[in-house]
Amino acid sequence: MQLRTAYLCFGLLLLLAGSSHQATLANATYYVGAVAEYYPVTSGTNGTVISTANANNYATFVKKASSYSADIIVFPEGTLTAGLQESSTNRTNYTSYSSFIPNESEGVIPCGNASSTVIEALKIMSCAARNYSMYILVNVNEKENCTNATSCPSDGYYFYSTNVVFNRSGSIISKYRKYNLFNQPGFDITSSAQNATFVSDFNVTFGHFIGFDITYRYPALSLLENVNVTDILFPSRWYSQLPYTTAVQVQAAWAHRNNVNFLAAGYSDPSTGSGGAGLYAGNSGIIISAFSESPSNLLLVARIPKINGTRAAINSSSNLTYKFDSTEITTRNVLLSTHQVVSRENISPYTTSLIGLNNATYNQTICNSGLCCKFNVSVVYNSTLVSSSNNSYYRYRFAVFNGVKTYSNVITNGIQVCSIIACINDTQDSCAYRYDTNATLIHPTNFTFISITGNFSNQTSYFQLPYTLATNLLPLNSSSYSFALTNLNSTYNTIGFNLTSPQSSLFTYAIWGRNFATDGLSIATTSSAVRPIPMILGIVMIILGVGNM
Ligand SMILES: *[C@@H]1O[C@H](CO)[C@@H](O)[C@H](O)[C@H]1NC(C)=O
Ligand SMILES: *[C@@H]1O[C@H](CO)[C@@H](O)[C@H](O)[C@H]1NC(C)=O
Ligand SMILES: *[C@@H]1O[C@H](CO)[C@@H](O)[C@H](O)[C@H]1NC(C)=O
Ligand SMILES: *[C@@H]1O[C@H](CO)[C@@H](O)[C@H](O)[C@H]1NC(C)=O
Ligand SMILES: *[C@@H]1O[C@H](CO)[C@@H](O)[C@H](O)[C@H]1NC(C)=O
Ligand SMILES: *[C@@H]1O[C@H](CO)[C@@H](O)[C@H](O)[C@H]1NC(C)=O
Ligand SMILES: *[C@@H]1O[C@H](CO)[C@@H](O)[C@H](O)[C@H]1NC(C)=O
Ligand SMILES: *[C@@H]1O[C@H](CO)[C@@H](O)[C@H](O)[C@H]1NC(C)=O
Ligand SMILES: *[C@@H]1O[C@H](CO)[C@@H](O)[C@H](O)[C@H]1NC(C)=O
Ligand SMILES: *[C@@H]1O[C@H](CO)[C@@H](O)[C@H](O)[C@H]1NC(C)=O
Ligand SMILES: *[C@@H]1O[C@H](CO)[C@@H](O)[C@H](O)[C@H]1NC(C)=O
Ligand SMILES: *[C@@H]1O[C@H](CO)[C@@H](O)[C@H](O)[C@H]1NC(C)=O
């Protein structure tokens, strides 16, 4: 019903504009952005056949996006050349799952170009960009001949996970090679992170990066120091984890904290907890987002208010979600899983404290490994709701952590967390588990007020985000909270994270900070039980600092 309303409003706007596809002008206050949540073709005779099939599906998205006057569309990480076993170090199959890609400086238009060495899939995308006069970002496996006799891989190639941007003429105008790989041991990386940017004809300067890059400083945060970058394109294959790092939660928080427009596309594969896409207007909030529980082919479209000193208001009547059916894009027929199989953070090293099942106001400070968080919280508990039914409901804990976390035992990151998280019973072990999607949830605990404050380092190796999540796996909108940093002294900011409207379906409410300097350390190294001798810690920091440069 809501969808249909959005559809009609948008159609009306198009009629008034008098064209089925009119490119946005440089002096307009909005442009039209589109992103995909896409479940790819993963099997076929070889990688070339698979990428061609996915490109033909992408072209269906582009055509549909064009009917809504999209200026730019972003496709997910890994879905074009899908099906490659990226977690394998054996690169025998990589060549047929990858493409040579000319550099942007060559100004090549692969469409209809017989001499172009790019794979058929990229020619299809170049033609789609030209035919529909739209900017298109695709992520594709890139291969590059290695000619350095002394340091080449034995197969003679470098393989990269690469973003390719086509302009409205189908010309390759920007490339970016993923720098922070996640469980992709067969891929190579560049010697330093590339800052990939381009200026569109509608006068917006975009930056782009890929998936796991978002958890690091280079290139994600450093890109924002580049001139005029106000909008970010983000193809992702994101393995969501409760309670802190689910897909849309991370996208919304990063856009909010950096106050940038953010266009995020997601690889839909719920059996691995993957999916999630959205269009975000910085700290003005989420314009539209989706995190599908079953394999989905969704196109999200919205007007994105340009940032030109200030930002125009979000025009909510201009957003829409188009769900392709299985006659339009056949991959949904292959569907098996019916809900997101999200992984779970190990909460056991956290210092936690239970929030009781009663009306109460809490005013307490909780510390873990030197990080202290102050919680000022009011809850109203509706006991009649519980006694009158036999349904499922979440309990909550304050949870604080300062140390190193692991993503699937593959990569470790330094983090600092002040949070309230959901649990399914009164034990700490039950936290961050989700009730089955078939369960009937009730929400007896209403948070009428939350204020979390903590002192966080303002040095460049630290960075903090406002992570919120509701039980539907989507974050709260910006209008529900305020996240403010105030300078305490030369090394610390006091961060205040206040809930400004009551919430009864909360899953996570967290100041979630990064400590880049402890990335790569083992989980045990910084467990709260073992405090390193300060002098040794100092030496470790210096070595890491040099390594990071
Ligand atoms: C393009 O954007 C820049 C910076 O945001 C602004 O100064 C300039 O006036 C814009 N140009 C037009 C034609 O609006
Ligand atoms: C951007 O700001 C400049 C300077 O204030 C103004 O001249 C220009 O018209 C603005 N452009 C848009 C698209 O708002
Ligand atoms: C925007 O630019 C177009 C041509 O470049 C011009 O016709 C139009 O009047 C301008 N609109 C505004 C609001 O300045
Ligand atoms: C992939 O398979 C197709 C269809 O069987 C075949 O025509 C093509 O030559 C193969 N390509 C590669 C690189 O093996
Ligand atoms: C290479 O592809 C073949 C055919 O799809 C598959 O059976 C094999 O497991 C793949 N090998 C690796 C190392 O990924
Ligand atoms: C690598 O994978 C290919 C294709 O699956 C296989 O034929 C080959 O034996 C594997 N090589 C090694 C060293 O395992
Ligand atoms: C890569 O090397 C092969 C073999 O030397 C050559 O045929 C091909 O043209 C090269 N491709 C590019 C894009 O340089
Ligand atoms: C080849 O690799 C070596 C070792 O990594 C490096 O020192 C050298 O500069 C490289 N040469 C070229 C031409 O890239
Ligand atoms: C990317 O931009 C950052 C911030 O301006 C800069 O420190 C870094 O050197 C740049 N990287 C490259 C490869 O130019
Ligand atoms: C940044 O925007 C300003 C204003 O539009 C423009 O003059 C300048 O050339 C832009 N710089 C870059 C590097 O694009
Ligand atoms: C998007 O549009 C729908 C329908 O008009 C509306 O219900 C929804 O609130 C909008 N989203 C935002 C973030 O405004
Ligand atoms: C909590 O307060 C509400 C009114 O604010 C009241 O209706 C409810 O009965 C109270 N619950 C308990 C467990 O005292």
Coordinates of N, CA and C in Angstrom, one line a residue, residues 340-409:
Q340 N 17.4 -14.5 7.3 CA 18.8 -14.2 7.3 C 19.4 -15.0 8.4
V341 N 20.5 -15.8 8.0 CA 21.2 -16.6 9.0 C 22.4 -15.7 9.4
V342 N 22.1 -14.8 10.3 CA 23.2 -13.9 10.8 C 24.0 -14.5 11.9
S343 N 25.3 -14.2 11.9 CA 26.2 -14.7 12.9 C 26.0 -13.9 14.1
R344 N 26.8 -14.2 15.2 CA 26.6 -13.6 16.5 C 28.0 -13.3 17.1
E345 N 28.1 -12.1 17.6 CA 29.3 -11.7 18.3 C 29.4 -12.5 19.6
N346 N 30.6 -12.9 20.0 CA 30.9 -13.5 21.3 C 30.8 -12.5 22.4
I347 N 29.8 -12.5 23.2 CA 29.6 -11.5 24.2 C 30.3 -11.9 25.5
S348 N 30.8 -13.1 25.6 CA 31.4 -13.5 26.9 C 32.5 -12.6 27.5
P349 N 33.4 -12.0 26.6 CA 34.4 -11.1 27.2 C 33.8 -9.7 27.6
Y350 N 32.6 -9.5 27.3 CA 32.0 -8.2 27.7 C 31.7 -8.1 29.1
T351 N 31.7 -6.9 29.7 CA 31.2 -6.7 31.1 C 29.8 -6.2 30.9
T352 N 28.8 -7.0 31.5 CA 27.4 -6.7 31.3 C 26.7 -6.6 32.6
S353 N 25.5 -6.0 32.5 CA 24.6 -5.9 33.7 C 23.2 -5.9 33.2
L354 N 22.3 -6.7 33.9 CA 21.0 -6.9 33.4 C 20.1 -5.7 33.7
I355 N 19.2 -5.5 32.7 CA 18.1 -4.5 32.9 C 16.9 -5.3 33.3
G356 N 16.3 -5.0 34.5 CA 15.3 -5.8 35.0 C 14.0 -5.7 34.3
L357 N 13.1 -6.6 34.6 CA 11.7 -6.6 34.0 C 10.8 -5.9 35.0
N358 N 11.0 -4.6 35.1 CA 10.2 -3.7 35.9 C 10.4 -2.2 35.5
N359 N 9.6 -1.4 36.0 CA 9.8 0.0 35.7 C 11.0 0.5 36.5
A360 N 11.9 1.2 35.8 CA 13.1 1.6 36.6 C 13.9 2.6 35.8
T361 N 14.7 3.4 36.6 CA 15.6 4.3 36.0 C 17.0 3.9 36.5
Y362 N 17.9 3.7 35.5 CA 19.3 3.3 35.8 C 20.2 4.5 35.7
N363 N 21.2 4.6 36.6 CA 22.2 5.6 36.5 C 23.5 5.0 36.9
Q364 N 24.1 4.3 36.0 CA 25.3 3.5 36.4 C 26.4 3.6 35.4
T365 N 27.6 3.4 35.9 CA 28.8 3.4 35.1 C 29.4 2.0 35.1
I366 N 29.7 1.5 33.9 CA 30.2 0.2 33.7 C 31.5 0.3 32.9
C367 N 32.6 -0.5 33.4 CA 33.9 -0.4 32.7 C 34.4 -1.8 32.3
N368 N 35.2 -1.7 31.2 CA 35.8 -2.9 30.7 C 37.2 -2.5 30.2
S369 N 38.3 -3.1 30.7 CA 39.6 -2.8 30.3 C 39.9 -1.3 30.1
G370 N 39.5 -0.6 31.1 CA 39.8 0.9 31.0 C 38.8 1.7 30.3
L371 N 37.9 1.2 29.6 CA 36.8 2.0 29.0 C 35.6 2.0 29.9
C372 N 35.2 3.2 30.3 CA 34.0 3.4 31.2 C 32.9 4.1 30.5
C373 N 31.7 3.5 30.6 CA 30.5 4.0 29.9 C 29.5 4.4 31.0
K374 N 28.9 5.5 30.8 CA 27.9 6.0 31.8 C 26.5 5.8 31.1
F375 N 25.6 5.1 31.8 CA 24.3 4.8 31.3 C 23.2 5.5 32.2
N376 N 22.4 6.3 31.5 CA 21.3 6.9 32.2 C 20.0 6.5 31.4
V377 N 19.3 5.6 32.0 CA 18.2 4.9 31.2 C 16.9 4.8 32.0
S378 N 15.8 5.1 31.3 CA 14.5 4.8 31.9 C 13.7 3.8 31.1
V379 N 13.2 2.8 31.8 CA 12.4 1.8 31.1 C 11.0 1.7 31.8
V380 N 10.0 1.5 30.9 CA 8.6 1.2 31.4 C 8.3 -0.2 30.9
Y381 N 8.0 -1.0 31.9 CA 7.8 -2.4 31.6 C 6.3 -2.8 31.7
N382 N 5.8 -3.3 30.6 CA 4.3 -3.6 30.5 C 4.1 -5.1 30.9
S383 N 4.0 -5.4 32.2 CA 3.9 -6.7 32.6 C 2.6 -7.4 32.2
T384 N 1.5 -6.6 32.0 CA 0.2 -7.2 31.6 C 0.3 -7.8 30.2
L385 N 1.1 -7.2 29.4 CA 1.4 -7.7 28.0 C 1.9 -9.1 28.1
V386 N 2.8 -9.3 29.0 CA 3.5 -10.6 29.1 C 2.6 -11.7 29.8
S387 N 2.0 -11.3 30.9 CA 1.2 -12.3 31.6 C 0.0 -12.8 30.8
S388 N -0.5 -11.9 29.9 CA -1.7 -12.3 29.1 C -1.4 -13.0 27.8
S389 N -0.1 -13.4 27.6 CA 0.2 -14.1 26.4 C 1.4 -15.0 26.6
N390 N 1.6 -15.9 25.7 CA 2.7 -16.8 25.8 C 3.8 -16.5 24.7
N391 N 3.9 -15.3 24.4 CA 4.8 -14.9 23.3 C 6.2 -14.7 23.7
S392 N 7.1 -14.4 22.6 CA 8.5 -14.2 22.9 C 8.8 -12.8 23.1
Y393 N 9.7 -12.5 23.9 CA 10.1 -11.1 24.1 C 11.6 -11.0 24.6
Y394 N 12.2 -9.9 24.2 CA 13.6 -9.7 24.5 C 13.8 -9.1 25.9
R395 N 14.9 -9.5 26.6 CA 15.4 -8.9 27.8 C 16.6 -8.0 27.3
Y396 N 17.1 -7.2 28.2 CA 18.2 -6.3 27.8 C 19.4 -6.3 28.8
R397 N 20.5 -6.0 28.3 CA 21.7 -5.9 29.2 C 22.5 -4.6 28.7
F398 N 23.1 -4.0 29.7 CA 24.2 -3.0 29.4 C 25.4 -3.9 29.1
A399 N 26.1 -3.5 28.0 CA 27.3 -4.4 27.6 C 28.4 -3.4 27.2
V400 N 29.6 -3.6 27.8 CA 30.7 -2.8 27.6 C 32.0 -3.6 27.2
F401 N 32.7 -3.1 26.3 CA 33.9 -3.9 25.8 C 35.0 -3.0 25.3
N402 N 36.2 -3.3 25.6 CA 37.4 -2.6 25.1 C 38.4 -3.6 24.8
G403 N 38.6 -4.0 23.5 CA 39.5 -5.0 23.2 C 39.5 -5.3 21.7
V404 N 39.7 -6.6 21.4 CA 39.8 -7.0 20.0 C 38.7 -8.0 19.7
K405 N 38.0 -7.8 18.6 CA 37.0 -8.8 18.2 C 37.4 -9.5 16.9
T406 N 36.8 -10.7 16.7 CA 37.1 -11.4 15.5 C 35.9 -11.5 14.6
Y407 N 36.1 -11.4 13.3 CA 35.1 -11.6 12.3 C 35.3 -13.1 11.9
S408 N 34.5 -14.0 12.3 CA 34.5 -15.4 11.8 C 35.9 -16.0 11.9
N409 N 36.7 -15.6 12.9 CA 38.1 -16.1 13.1 C 38.9 -15.9 11.9

